[in-house]
PDB file of C-alpha atoms in Angstrom:
ATOM      1  CA  ASN J   1      56.736  88.499 123.864  1.00  0.00           C
ATOM      2  CA  MET J   2      59.771  89.817 122.273  1.00  0.00           C
ATOM      3  CA  LYS J   3      62.361  87.977 120.589  1.00  0.00           C
ATOM      4  CA  ARG J   4      66.128  88.528 121.363  1.00  0.00           C
ATOM      5  CA  SER J   5      69.297  88.060 119.768  1.00  0.00           C
ATOM      6  CA  LEU J   6      72.465  86.687 121.496  1.00  0.00           C
ATOM      7  CA  LYS J   7      73.540  89.575 122.217  1.00  0.00           C
ATOM      8  CA  GLU J   8      71.315  91.053 123.855  1.00  0.00           C
ATOM      9  CA  TYR J   9      70.867  88.330 126.649  1.00  0.00           C
ATOM     10  CA  ILE J  10      74.000  88.180 127.352  1.00  0.00           C
ATOM     11  CA  ILE J  11      74.248  92.304 128.124  1.00  0.00           C
ATOM     12  CA  ILE J  12      71.173  91.451 130.371  1.00  0.00           C
ATOM     13  CA  SER J  13      73.033  88.668 132.007  1.00  0.00           C
ATOM     14  CA  ILE J  14      76.401  91.483 132.242  1.00  0.00           C
ATOM     15  CA  LYS J  15      72.767  93.987 133.605  1.00  0.00           C
ATOM     16  CA  GLY J  16      72.565  90.264 136.288  1.00  0.00           C
ATOM     17  CA  MET J  17      76.169  90.206 137.061  1.00  0.00           C
ATOM     18  CA  ALA J  18      76.209  93.803 138.064  1.00  0.00           C
ATOM     19  CA  MET J  19      73.097  92.801 140.440  1.00  0.00           C
ATOM     20  CA  GLY J  20      75.052  90.456 141.731  1.00  0.00           C
ATOM     21  CA  ALA J  21      77.655  92.453 142.676  1.00  0.00           C
ATOM     22  CA  ALA J  22      75.395  95.053 143.881  1.00  0.00           C
ATOM     23  CA  ASP J  23      74.120  92.494 146.666  1.00  0.00           C
ATOM     24  CA  VAL J  24      77.173  91.451 147.701  1.00  0.00           C
ATOM     25  CA  VAL J  25      78.270  95.338 148.790  1.00  0.00           C
ATOM     26  CA  PRO J  26      76.042  95.934 152.352  1.00  0.00           C
ATOM     27  CA  GLY J  27      74.099  99.065 151.587  1.00  0.00           C
ATOM     28  CA  VAL J  28      73.799  98.700 147.931  1.00  0.00           C
ATOM     29  CA  SER J  29      70.159  96.759 146.372  1.00  0.00           C
ATOM     30  CA  GLY J  30      70.444  94.657 143.868  1.00  0.00           C
ATOM     31  CA  GLY J  31      66.672  96.431 143.111  1.00  0.00           C
ATOM     32  CA  THR J  32      68.782  99.671 142.374  1.00  0.00           C
ATOM     33  CA  ILE J  33      70.958  98.130 139.451  1.00  0.00           C
ATOM     34  CA  ALA J  34      67.921  96.487 137.803  1.00  0.00           C
ATOM     35  CA  PHE J  35      66.423 100.178 138.172  1.00  0.00           C
ATOM     36  CA  ILE J  36      69.042 102.166 136.891  1.00  0.00           C
ATOM     37  CA  SER J  37      69.741  99.446 133.671  1.00  0.00           C
ATOM     38  CA  GLY J  38      65.996  99.693 132.494  1.00  0.00           C
ATOM     39  CA  ILE J  39      65.420  95.678 133.574  1.00  0.00           C
ATOM     40  CA  TYR J  40      63.050  95.955 136.704  1.00  0.00           C
ATOM     41  CA  GLU J  41      59.271  96.493 134.937  1.00  0.00           C
ATOM     42  CA  GLU J  42      60.286  93.869 132.533  1.00  0.00           C
ATOM     43  CA  LEU J  43      61.584  91.422 135.977  1.00  0.00           C
ATOM     44  CA  LEU J  44      58.733  92.275 138.131  1.00  0.00           C
ATOM     45  CA  ASN J  45      56.245  90.737 135.525  1.00  0.00           C
ATOM     46  CA  SER J  46      58.069  87.699 134.792  1.00  0.00           C
ATOM     47  CA  ILE J  47      58.731  86.704 138.281  1.00  0.00           C
ATOM     48  CA  SER J  48      54.659  87.845 138.765  1.00  0.00           C
ATOM     49  CA  ASN J  49      53.701  85.280 135.770  1.00  0.00           C
ATOM     50  CA  PHE J  50      54.649  82.221 138.421  1.00  0.00           C
ATOM     51  CA  ASN J  51      51.521  80.865 139.478  1.00  0.00           C
ATOM     52  CA  LEU J  52      50.134  77.623 139.695  1.00  0.00           C
ATOM     53  CA  SER J  53      48.040  78.132 136.862  1.00  0.00           C
ATOM     54  CA  LEU J  54      51.806  77.234 135.015  1.00  0.00           C
ATOM     55  CA  PHE J  55      50.893  73.433 136.055  1.00  0.00           C
ATOM     56  CA  SER J  56      47.680  73.225 133.575  1.00  0.00           C
ATOM     57  CA  THR J  57      49.782  75.385 130.481  1.00  0.00           C
ATOM     58  CA  TRP J  58      51.869  72.903 131.162  1.00  0.00           C
ATOM     59  CA  LYS J  59      49.937  69.588 130.446  1.00  0.00           C
ATOM     60  CA  LYS J  60      47.917  71.411 128.160  1.00  0.00           C
ATOM     61  CA  GLU J  61      50.678  73.187 125.985  1.00  0.00           C
ATOM     62  CA  GLY J  62      53.964  71.562 126.911  1.00  0.00           C
ATOM     63  CA  PHE J  63      56.897  73.544 128.306  1.00  0.00           C
ATOM     64  CA  LYS J  64      58.049  75.780 125.804  1.00  0.00           C
ATOM     65  CA  LYS J  65      55.018  77.391 126.510  1.00  0.00           C
ATOM     66  CA  VAL J  66      55.630  77.729 130.279  1.00  0.00           C
ATOM     67  CA  TRP J  67      58.546  79.136 129.346  1.00  0.00           C
ATOM     68  CA  GLU J  68      57.377  81.668 127.275  1.00  0.00           C
ATOM     69  CA  THR J  69      54.248  82.882 129.984  1.00  0.00           C
ATOM     70  CA  VAL J  70      57.405  83.711 132.441  1.00  0.00           C
ATOM     71  CA  ASN J  71      59.678  85.312 129.950  1.00  0.00           C
ATOM     72  CA  GLY J  72      62.484  82.287 130.836  1.00  0.00           C
ATOM     73  CA  SER J  73      65.115  83.293 129.009  1.00  0.00           C
ATOM     74  CA  PHE J  74      65.144  86.885 130.195  1.00  0.00           C
ATOM     75  CA  LEU J  75      65.288  85.586 134.156  1.00  0.00           C
ATOM     76  CA  LEU J  76      67.583  82.976 132.804  1.00  0.00           C
ATOM     77  CA  ALA J  77      70.148  85.034 131.591  1.00  0.00           C
ATOM     78  CA  ILE J  78      69.561  87.353 134.798  1.00  0.00           C
ATOM     79  CA  PHE J  79      69.854  84.963 137.303  1.00  0.00           C
ATOM     80  CA  THR J  80      72.944  83.587 135.598  1.00  0.00           C
ATOM     81  CA  GLY J  81      74.685  86.699 136.031  1.00  0.00           C
ATOM     82  CA  ILE J  82      73.369  87.110 139.941  1.00  0.00           C
ATOM     83  CA  CYS J  83      74.807  83.971 140.889  1.00  0.00           C
ATOM     84  CA  PHE J  84      77.715  84.009 138.749  1.00  0.00           C
ATOM     85  CA  SER J  85      78.853  87.388 139.982  1.00  0.00           C
ATOM     86  CA  ILE J  86      77.525  86.063 143.500  1.00  0.00           C
ATOM     87  CA  LEU J  87      79.928  82.962 143.844  1.00  0.00           C
ATOM     88  CA  SER J  88      82.825  84.648 141.867  1.00  0.00           C
ATOM     89  CA  LEU J  89      82.676  88.126 142.608  1.00  0.00           C
ATOM     90  CA  ALA J  90      82.142  87.934 146.328  1.00  0.00           C
ATOM     91  CA  LYS J  91      85.615  87.160 146.882  1.00  0.00           C
ATOM     92  CA  LEU J  92      87.280  90.131 144.769  1.00  0.00           C
ATOM     93  CA  ILE J  93      84.560  92.495 146.265  1.00  0.00           C
ATOM     94  CA  GLU J  94      85.647  91.727 149.526  1.00  0.00           C
ATOM     95  CA  SER J  95      89.490  92.083 148.856  1.00  0.00           C
ATOM     96  CA  LEU J  96      88.466  95.798 146.518  1.00  0.00           C
ATOM     97  CA  LEU J  97      86.796  96.837 149.963  1.00  0.00           C
ATOM     98  CA  ASP J  98      89.188  96.298 152.206  1.00  0.00           C
ATOM     99  CA  ASN J  99      91.907  97.681 149.941  1.00  0.00           C
ATOM    100  CA  HIS J 100      90.372 100.047 148.129  1.00  0.00           C
ATOM    101  CA  PRO J 101      87.270 101.203 149.433  1.00  0.00           C
ATOM    102  CA  ILE J 102      87.308 104.726 149.065  1.00  0.00           C
ATOM    103  CA  ALA J 103      87.270 103.871 145.284  1.00  0.00           C
ATOM    104  CA  ILE J 104      84.273 101.006 145.786  1.00  0.00           C
ATOM    105  CA  TRP J 105      82.234 103.243 147.383  1.00  0.00           C
ATOM    106  CA  SER J 106      82.665 106.057 145.159  1.00  0.00           C
ATOM    107  CA  PHE J 107      80.976 103.512 142.484  1.00  0.00           C
ATOM    108  CA  PHE J 108      78.202 103.060 143.595  1.00  0.00           C
ATOM    109  CA  PHE J 109      77.676 106.036 145.138  1.00  0.00           C
ATOM    110  CA  GLY J 110      77.594 107.474 141.263  1.00  0.00           C
ATOM    111  CA  LEU J 111      75.032 104.529 140.147  1.00  0.00           C
ATOM    112  CA  VAL J 112      72.796 105.735 143.183  1.00  0.00           C
ATOM    113  CA  LEU J 113      73.288 109.399 141.976  1.00  0.00           C
ATOM    114  CA  ALA J 114      72.905 108.266 138.467  1.00  0.00           C
ATOM    115  CA  SER J 115      69.609 106.264 139.526  1.00  0.00           C
ATOM    116  CA  ILE J 116      68.365 108.595 141.695  1.00  0.00           C
ATOM    117  CA  ILE J 117      68.167 111.231 138.665  1.00  0.00           C
ATOM    118  CA  TYR J 118      67.020 108.340 136.394  1.00  0.00           C
ATOM    119  CA  VAL J 119      64.298 107.598 138.391  1.00  0.00           C
ATOM    120  CA  GLY J 120      62.789 110.986 139.014  1.00  0.00           C
ATOM    121  CA  LYS J 121      62.926 111.331 135.586  1.00  0.00           C
ATOM    122  CA  GLN J 122      60.490 108.511 134.663  1.00  0.00           C
ATOM    123  CA  ILE J 123      57.933 110.637 136.708  1.00  0.00           C
ATOM    124  CA  SER J 124      55.789 112.389 133.909  1.00  0.00           C
ATOM    125  CA  THR J 125      54.441 114.964 136.472  1.00  0.00           C
ATOM    126  CA  TRP J 126      54.965 116.517 139.719  1.00  0.00           C
ATOM    127  CA  ASN J 127      52.673 117.610 142.569  1.00  0.00           C
ATOM    128  CA  ILE J 128      52.132 117.693 146.272  1.00  0.00           C
ATOM    129  CA  ALA J 129      50.785 114.113 146.357  1.00  0.00           C
ATOM    130  CA  ASN J 130      54.450 113.159 144.494  1.00  0.00           C
ATOM    131  CA  VAL J 131      56.367 115.254 146.862  1.00  0.00           C
ATOM    132  CA  LEU J 132      54.744 113.724 149.837  1.00  0.00           C
ATOM    133  CA  PHE J 133      55.200 110.089 148.550  1.00  0.00           C
ATOM    134  CA  LEU J 134      58.884 111.399 148.394  1.00  0.00           C
ATOM    135  CA  ILE J 135      59.639 112.185 151.664  1.00  0.00           C
ATOM    136  CA  PHE J 136      57.827 109.186 152.943  1.00  0.00           C
ATOM    137  CA  GLY J 137      60.434 107.182 150.685  1.00  0.00           C
ATOM    138  CA  VAL J 138      63.173 109.103 152.606  1.00  0.00           C
ATOM    139  CA  ILE J 139      61.171 108.545 156.138  1.00  0.00           C
ATOM    140  CA  ILE J 140      60.815 105.071 156.141  1.00  0.00           C
ATOM    141  CA  THR J 141      64.025 104.353 154.418  1.00  0.00           C
ATOM    142  CA  PHE J 142      66.043 106.496 157.121  1.00  0.00           C
ATOM    143  CA  TYR J 143      64.021 104.884 160.079  1.00  0.00           C
ATOM    144  CA  ILE J 144      65.503 101.158 158.667  1.00  0.00           C
ATOM    145  CA  THR J 145      68.720 102.362 158.805  1.00  0.00           C
ATOM    146  CA  THR J 146      68.973 103.624 162.373  1.00  0.00           C
ATOM    147  CA  LEU J 147      67.023 100.794 163.418  1.00  0.00           C
ATOM    148  CA  ASN J 148      69.479  98.383 166.409  1.00  0.00           C
ATOM    149  CA  PRO J 149      70.582  94.839 165.007  1.00  0.00           C
ATOM    150  CA  MET J 150      68.244  92.484 167.177  1.00  0.00           C
ATOM    151  CA  MET J 151      70.944  90.675 169.153  1.00  0.00           C
ATOM    152  CA  SER J 152      69.147  87.232 169.619  1.00  0.00           C
ATOM    153  CA  GLU J 153      70.495  85.500 166.531  1.00  0.00           C
ATOM    154  CA  ASN J 154      67.969  83.128 166.075  1.00  0.00           C
ATOM    155  CA  SER J 155      68.261  80.633 163.800  1.00  0.00           C
ATOM    156  CA  SER J 156      64.951  78.647 164.452  1.00  0.00           C
ATOM    157  CA  PRO J 157      63.182  77.292 160.730  1.00  0.00           C
ATOM    158  CA  TRP J 158      59.881  79.755 161.364  1.00  0.00           C
ATOM    159  CA  PHE J 159      62.567  83.031 161.917  1.00  0.00           C
ATOM    160  CA  LEU J 160      64.916  81.966 158.668  1.00  0.00           C
ATOM    161  CA  PHE J 161      61.633  81.606 156.958  1.00  0.00           C
ATOM    162  CA  PHE J 162      60.533  85.175 157.687  1.00  0.00           C
ATOM    163  CA  ALA J 163      63.757  86.138 157.117  1.00  0.00           C
ATOM    164  CA  GLY J 164      63.947  85.186 153.535  1.00  0.00           C
ATOM    165  CA  MET J 165      60.089  86.463 152.652  1.00  0.00           C
ATOM    166  CA  ILE J 166      61.531  90.208 154.079  1.00  0.00           C
ATOM    167  CA  ALA J 167      65.041  89.944 152.836  1.00  0.00           C
ATOM    168  CA  ILE J 168      64.032  89.314 149.296  1.00  0.00           C
ATOM    169  CA  CYS J 169      61.781  91.469 148.679  1.00  0.00           C
ATOM    170  CA  ALA J 170      64.155  94.484 150.402  1.00  0.00           C
ATOM    171  CA  MET J 171      66.630  92.788 147.528  1.00  0.00           C
ATOM    172  CA  ILE J 172      63.605  93.794 144.814  1.00  0.00           C
ATOM    173  CA  LEU J 173      63.047  96.902 145.787  1.00  0.00           C
ATOM    174  CA  PRO J 174      65.698  99.486 144.753  1.00  0.00           C
ATOM    175  CA  GLY J 175      67.704 101.483 147.555  1.00  0.00           C
ATOM    176  CA  VAL J 176      67.100  98.902 150.055  1.00  0.00           C
ATOM    177  CA  SER J 177      70.033  96.036 150.750  1.00  0.00           C
ATOM    178  CA  GLY J 178      68.387  92.688 151.843  1.00  0.00           C
ATOM    179  CA  ALA J 179      71.960  92.520 153.515  1.00  0.00           C
ATOM    180  CA  VAL J 180      71.246  95.468 155.591  1.00  0.00           C
ATOM    181  CA  ILE J 181      67.784  93.551 156.347  1.00  0.00           C
ATOM    182  CA  LEU J 182      69.691  90.797 157.285  1.00  0.00           C
ATOM    183  CA  VAL J 183      71.888  91.934 159.773  1.00  0.00           C
ATOM    184  CA  LEU J 184      68.661  94.119 161.472  1.00  0.00           C
ATOM    185  CA  LEU J 185      66.520  91.154 161.949  1.00  0.00           C
ATOM    186  CA  GLY J 186      69.476  89.670 163.228  1.00  0.00           C
ATOM    187  CA  ALA J 187      69.549  86.836 160.266  1.00  0.00           C
ATOM    188  CA  TYR J 188      72.896  87.901 158.777  1.00  0.00           C
ATOM    189  CA  LYS J 189      74.790  85.889 160.921  1.00  0.00           C
ATOM    190  CA  PRO J 190      72.732  82.779 160.856  1.00  0.00           C
ATOM    191  CA  ILE J 191      72.815  82.885 157.632  1.00  0.00           C
ATOM    192  CA  LEU J 192      75.882  82.795 156.770  1.00  0.00           C
ATOM    193  CA  ASN J 193      76.747  79.868 159.422  1.00  0.00           C
ATOM    194  CA  ALA J 194      74.253  77.880 157.492  1.00  0.00           C
ATOM    195  CA  LEU J 195      76.224  79.003 154.282  1.00  0.00           C
ATOM    196  CA  ASN J 196      79.617  77.893 155.981  1.00  0.00           C
ATOM    197  CA  SER J 197      78.233  75.093 157.948  1.00  0.00           C
ATOM    198  CA  LYS J 198      75.791  73.563 154.557  1.00  0.00           C
ATOM    199  CA  ASP J 199      73.109  73.542 156.647  1.00  0.00           C
ATOM    200  CA  PHE J 200      71.276  72.724 153.501  1.00  0.00           C
ATOM    201  CA  ALA J 201      68.202  72.230 155.795  1.00  0.00           C
ATOM    202  CA  SER J 202      68.087  75.994 157.302  1.00  0.00           C
ATOM    203  CA  ILE J 203      69.365  77.515 153.469  1.00  0.00           C
ATOM    204  CA  ILE J 204      66.470  75.624 152.018  1.00  0.00           C
ATOM    205  CA  VAL J 205      63.756  76.831 154.336  1.00  0.00           C
ATOM    206  CA  PHE J 206      65.482  80.813 153.905  1.00  0.00           C
ATOM    207  CA  MET J 207      65.271  80.019 149.962  1.00  0.00           C
ATOM    208  CA  VAL J 208      61.455  78.432 150.470  1.00  0.00           C
ATOM    209  CA  GLY J 209      60.791  81.968 152.267  1.00  0.00           C
ATOM    210  CA  ALA J 210      62.530  84.080 149.439  1.00  0.00           C
ATOM    211  CA  VAL J 211      60.223  82.554 146.663  1.00  0.00           C
ATOM    212  CA  ILE J 212      57.164  82.602 148.458  1.00  0.00           C
ATOM    213  CA  GLY J 213      57.883  86.264 148.929  1.00  0.00           C
ATOM    214  CA  LEU J 214      59.285  87.755 145.994  1.00  0.00           C
ATOM    215  CA  LEU J 215      55.939  85.945 143.994  1.00  0.00           C
ATOM    216  CA  SER J 216      53.672  87.624 146.605  1.00  0.00           C
ATOM    217  CA  PHE J 217      55.732  90.596 146.753  1.00  0.00           C
ATOM    218  CA  SER J 218      56.552  90.986 142.660  1.00  0.00           C
ATOM    219  CA  ARG J 219      52.410  90.755 142.268  1.00  0.00           C
ATOM    220  CA  ILE J 220      51.929  94.072 144.781  1.00  0.00           C
ATOM    221  CA  LEU J 221      55.089  95.544 143.243  1.00  0.00           C
ATOM    222  CA  LYS J 222      53.494  95.148 140.039  1.00  0.00           C
ATOM    223  CA  TRP J 223      49.863  96.539 140.809  1.00  0.00           C
ATOM    224  CA  LEU J 224      51.514  99.387 142.503  1.00  0.00           C
ATOM    225  CA  PHE J 225      53.026 100.453 139.143  1.00  0.00           C
ATOM    226  CA  SER J 226      50.014  99.811 137.011  1.00  0.00           C
ATOM    227  CA  THR J 227      47.807 101.475 139.238  1.00  0.00           C
ATOM    228  CA  TYR J 228      50.099 104.337 140.929  1.00  0.00           C
ATOM    229  CA  LYS J 229      53.374 104.752 138.397  1.00  0.00           C
ATOM    230  CA  ASN J 230      54.165 108.284 139.782  1.00  0.00           C
ATOM    231  CA  TYR J 231      53.726 107.489 143.249  1.00  0.00           C
ATOM    232  CA  THR J 232      55.324 104.231 143.526  1.00  0.00           C
ATOM    233  CA  LEU J 233      58.718 105.953 141.100  1.00  0.00           C
ATOM    234  CA  ALA J 234      58.201 108.995 143.695  1.00  0.00           C
ATOM    235  CA  THR J 235      58.874 106.818 146.966  1.00  0.00           C
ATOM    236  CA  LEU J 236      61.413 104.527 145.296  1.00  0.00           C
ATOM    237  CA  THR J 237      62.788 107.840 144.402  1.00  0.00           C
ATOM    238  CA  GLY J 238      62.616 108.622 147.979  1.00  0.00           C
ATOM    239  CA  PHE J 239      64.528 105.357 149.290  1.00  0.00           C
ATOM    240  CA  LEU J 240      67.676 105.747 146.854  1.00  0.00           C
ATOM    241  CA  LEU J 241      67.905 109.410 148.161  1.00  0.00           C
ATOM    242  CA  VAL J 242      68.906 107.660 152.011  1.00  0.00           C
ATOM    243  CA  LEU J 243      71.756 105.446 150.138  1.00  0.00           C
TER     244      LEU J 243
END
């Protein structure tokens, strides 16, 4: 693990803030921002280092070793940025969306365009298979956006757990917005209600689902990146195109 300066960590926190801001805006994914700002693979790798063997590492080699294994300072910098952003910018972005919608959407649209070019450039060789994966990404995302939201406002614990798992997967996929997925599942309102009414049981169930989803999905993505990097990038470019 490379040693970073405080300045570099501050920059990572700012990238986290941008991710949080993006997650607040429906239709823009924090994963997209992570991708454009060049921290996506490190984020995936760090998250997928969380596993049960950390407990034995802790016992044998202490907390410092665990912190190094999961790239703790990097994750702390990002998540501090994300939380700060969601808590402080949510109101600001809401009012901006109400008062200057065109400016905000243009800004995010510009970011997404930049990210499509950026992601496309990462693909070292273009071939028929890559193009097919790109089209596949476009079709899937387009299909997701045309789905009708489920009308049943379900708030059973199992449902919230499952919603948490799916929404977090969307959040780390560039191009797919977690908020949009929650709306489609019919889980957006129950979760907002839980947050507003401080219904901690529901919030915790949702968070546990999110954590489990994040840990399992980041492993799958990490494997895809290391095994089929070009195909994965092509599919993600497809996701971004639909935005």
